mmCIF file of C-alpha atoms and ligand atoms in Angstrom:
data_model
loop_
_atom_site.group_PDB
_atom_site.id
_atom_site.type_symbol
_atom_site.label_atom_id
_atom_site.label_comp_id
_atom_site.label_asym_id
_atom_site.label_seq_id
_atom_site.Cartn_x
_atom_site.Cartn_y
_atom_site.Cartn_z
ATOM 1 C CA MET A 1 -0.320 0.395 0.107
ATOM 2 C CA ASP A 2 3.097 2.244 0.069
ATOM 3 C CA GLY A 3 3.896 2.017 -3.243
ATOM 4 C CA ILE A 4 6.912 1.095 -3.114
ATOM 5 C CA SER A 5 7.161 -3.040 -2.089
ATOM 6 C CA CYS A 6 4.467 -5.091 -3.041
ATOM 7 C CA ASP A 7 2.285 -5.680 -1.285
ATOM 8 C CA ARG A 8 2.007 -9.840 -1.973
ATOM 9 C CA CYS A 9 5.729 -10.755 -2.068
ATOM 10 C CA GLY A 10 7.460 -7.709 -0.880
ATOM 11 C CA LYS A 11 9.867 -6.981 -3.620
ATOM 12 C CA GLY A 12 10.807 -4.157 -4.533
ATOM 13 C CA LEU A 13 8.691 -2.142 -7.250
ATOM 14 C CA LEU A 14 10.679 0.469 -8.395
ATOM 15 C CA ILE A 15 13.628 -0.078 -8.448
ATOM 16 C CA ASP A 16 12.682 -3.999 -9.285
ATOM 17 C CA GLU A 17 9.993 -3.151 -12.412
ATOM 18 C CA GLU A 18 9.115 -0.781 -14.072
ATOM 19 C CA VAL A 19 5.303 -1.481 -14.183
ATOM 20 C CA ARG A 20 3.590 -1.508 -10.992
ATOM 21 C CA TYR A 21 -0.021 -2.598 -10.638
ATOM 22 C CA GLN A 22 -3.351 -1.251 -8.263
ATOM 23 C CA VAL A 23 -5.303 -2.968 -6.562
ATOM 24 C CA HIS A 24 -8.305 -1.040 -5.172
ATOM 25 C CA ILE A 25 -11.876 -3.500 -3.693
ATOM 26 C CA VAL A 26 -14.668 -0.998 -2.892
ATOM 27 C CA VAL A 27 -17.593 -3.668 -0.947
ATOM 28 C CA GLN A 28 -20.147 -1.738 -0.171
ATOM 29 C CA ALA A 29 -23.915 -2.970 1.056
ATOM 30 C CA ALA A 30 -25.567 -3.002 -1.528
ATOM 31 C CA TYR A 31 -29.563 -1.166 -0.779
ATOM 32 C CA ASP A 32 -32.499 -0.825 -3.081
ATOM 33 C CA PRO A 33 -34.498 1.773 -2.927
ATOM 34 C CA MET A 34 -36.461 0.784 -4.912
ATOM 35 C CA GLU A 35 -37.681 -2.915 -3.706
ATOM 36 C CA ILE A 36 -39.032 -1.217 -0.372
ATOM 37 C CA THR A 37 -42.082 0.189 -0.992
ATOM 38 C CA ARG A 38 -44.325 2.329 2.178
ATOM 39 C CA GLU A 39 -46.750 -0.173 1.028
ATOM 40 C CA ASP A 40 -44.207 -2.979 2.811
ATOM 41 C CA LEU A 41 -43.062 -0.487 5.743
ATOM 42 C CA GLU A 42 -46.659 -0.239 6.918
ATOM 43 C CA LYS A 43 -47.055 -4.340 6.445
ATOM 44 C CA SER A 44 -44.421 -5.093 8.280
ATOM 45 C CA GLY A 45 -45.411 -2.941 11.461
ATOM 46 C CA HIS A 46 -43.155 -2.855 13.607
ATOM 47 C CA PHE A 47 -39.475 -2.090 12.064
ATOM 48 C CA ASP A 48 -37.881 -2.594 16.474
ATOM 49 C CA TRP A 49 -35.892 1.007 15.439
ATOM 50 C CA LYS A 50 -33.980 0.410 18.912
ATOM 51 C CA THR A 51 -33.056 -3.339 18.453
ATOM 52 C CA LEU A 52 -31.550 -2.187 15.956
ATOM 53 C CA MET A 53 -30.315 0.613 17.305
ATOM 54 C CA GLU A 54 -28.833 -1.509 19.902
ATOM 55 C CA SER A 55 -27.158 -4.180 17.874
ATOM 56 C CA LEU A 56 -25.220 -1.361 15.634
ATOM 57 C CA SER A 57 -24.219 0.120 19.190
ATOM 58 C CA GLN A 58 -22.719 -2.890 20.029
ATOM 59 C CA LEU A 59 -20.004 -2.812 17.124
ATOM 60 C CA THR A 60 -17.119 -1.301 17.894
ATOM 61 C CA GLU A 61 -16.779 2.074 15.338
ATOM 62 C CA GLU A 62 -14.784 0.321 12.787
ATOM 63 C CA GLU A 63 -16.903 -3.287 12.343
ATOM 64 C CA ALA A 64 -20.059 -1.028 12.386
ATOM 65 C CA GLN A 65 -17.884 1.013 9.069
ATOM 66 C CA ASP A 66 -16.310 -2.155 8.084
ATOM 67 C CA GLN A 67 -20.876 -3.653 7.094
ATOM 68 C CA ILE A 68 -21.361 -0.578 4.920
ATOM 69 C CA HIS A 69 -18.250 -0.011 2.986
ATOM 70 C CA ARG A 70 -15.096 -0.783 3.363
ATOM 71 C CA GLU A 71 -12.286 0.417 0.237
ATOM 72 C CA LEU A 72 -8.492 -2.029 0.627
ATOM 73 C CA ARG A 73 -5.756 -0.853 -1.892
ATOM 74 C CA PHE A 74 -2.618 -3.002 -3.164
ATOM 75 C CA ASP A 75 0.253 -2.461 -4.742
ATOM 76 C CA LEU A 76 1.583 -5.958 -7.324
ATOM 77 C CA CYS A 77 4.125 -6.702 -8.714
ATOM 78 C CA PRO A 78 2.890 -7.779 -12.413
ATOM 79 C CA PRO A 79 3.410 -11.657 -11.452
ATOM 80 C CA CYS A 80 1.499 -10.823 -7.930
ATOM 81 C CA GLN A 81 -1.265 -8.795 -11.292
ATOM 82 C CA LYS A 82 -1.396 -11.918 -13.467
ATOM 83 C CA LEU A 83 -1.904 -14.481 -9.868
ATOM 84 C CA TYR A 84 -4.033 -12.248 -9.239
ATOM 85 C CA LEU A 85 -6.399 -11.682 -11.635
ATOM 86 C CA THR A 86 -5.980 -15.880 -11.762
ATOM 87 C CA THR A 87 -7.906 -15.817 -8.269
ATOM 88 C CA PRO A 88 -9.357 -12.935 -7.261
ATOM 89 C CA LEU A 89 -11.696 -13.424 -4.919
ATOM 90 C CA PRO A 90 -10.099 -17.305 -2.436
ATOM 91 C CA GLY A 91 -12.380 -20.144 -3.346
ATOM 92 C CA LEU A 92 -14.052 -18.556 -6.368
ATOM 93 C CA THR A 93 -12.746 -21.133 -9.540
ATOM 94 C CA GLU A 94 -15.517 -19.537 -12.151
ATOM 95 C CA GLY A 95 -16.935 -16.170 -13.231
ATOM 96 C CA ARG A 96 -14.383 -14.400 -16.015
HETATM 97 ZN ZN1 ZN B 1 5.253 -9.567 -6.046
#
């Protein structure tokens, strides 16, 4: 993340490599406001704000933030960039 070394293998980027790659990952909660209508809210009756706020307050500020939005940045050397692209999500073997 310092732009000086590869975050995966630790190799120096500026000295050893002409090219470096930046990986910017954004993980955010996806809400679709169109799916919740006023009718739905009224039908569901009592949405329990108190319980929600209590459950959120038991998280640290960082945990609460991570549930909504998280950004990760990595610097990669070319070999690690190739490897990363073959498996951007560990455990996910298809979908490219
Ligand atoms: Zn590397």
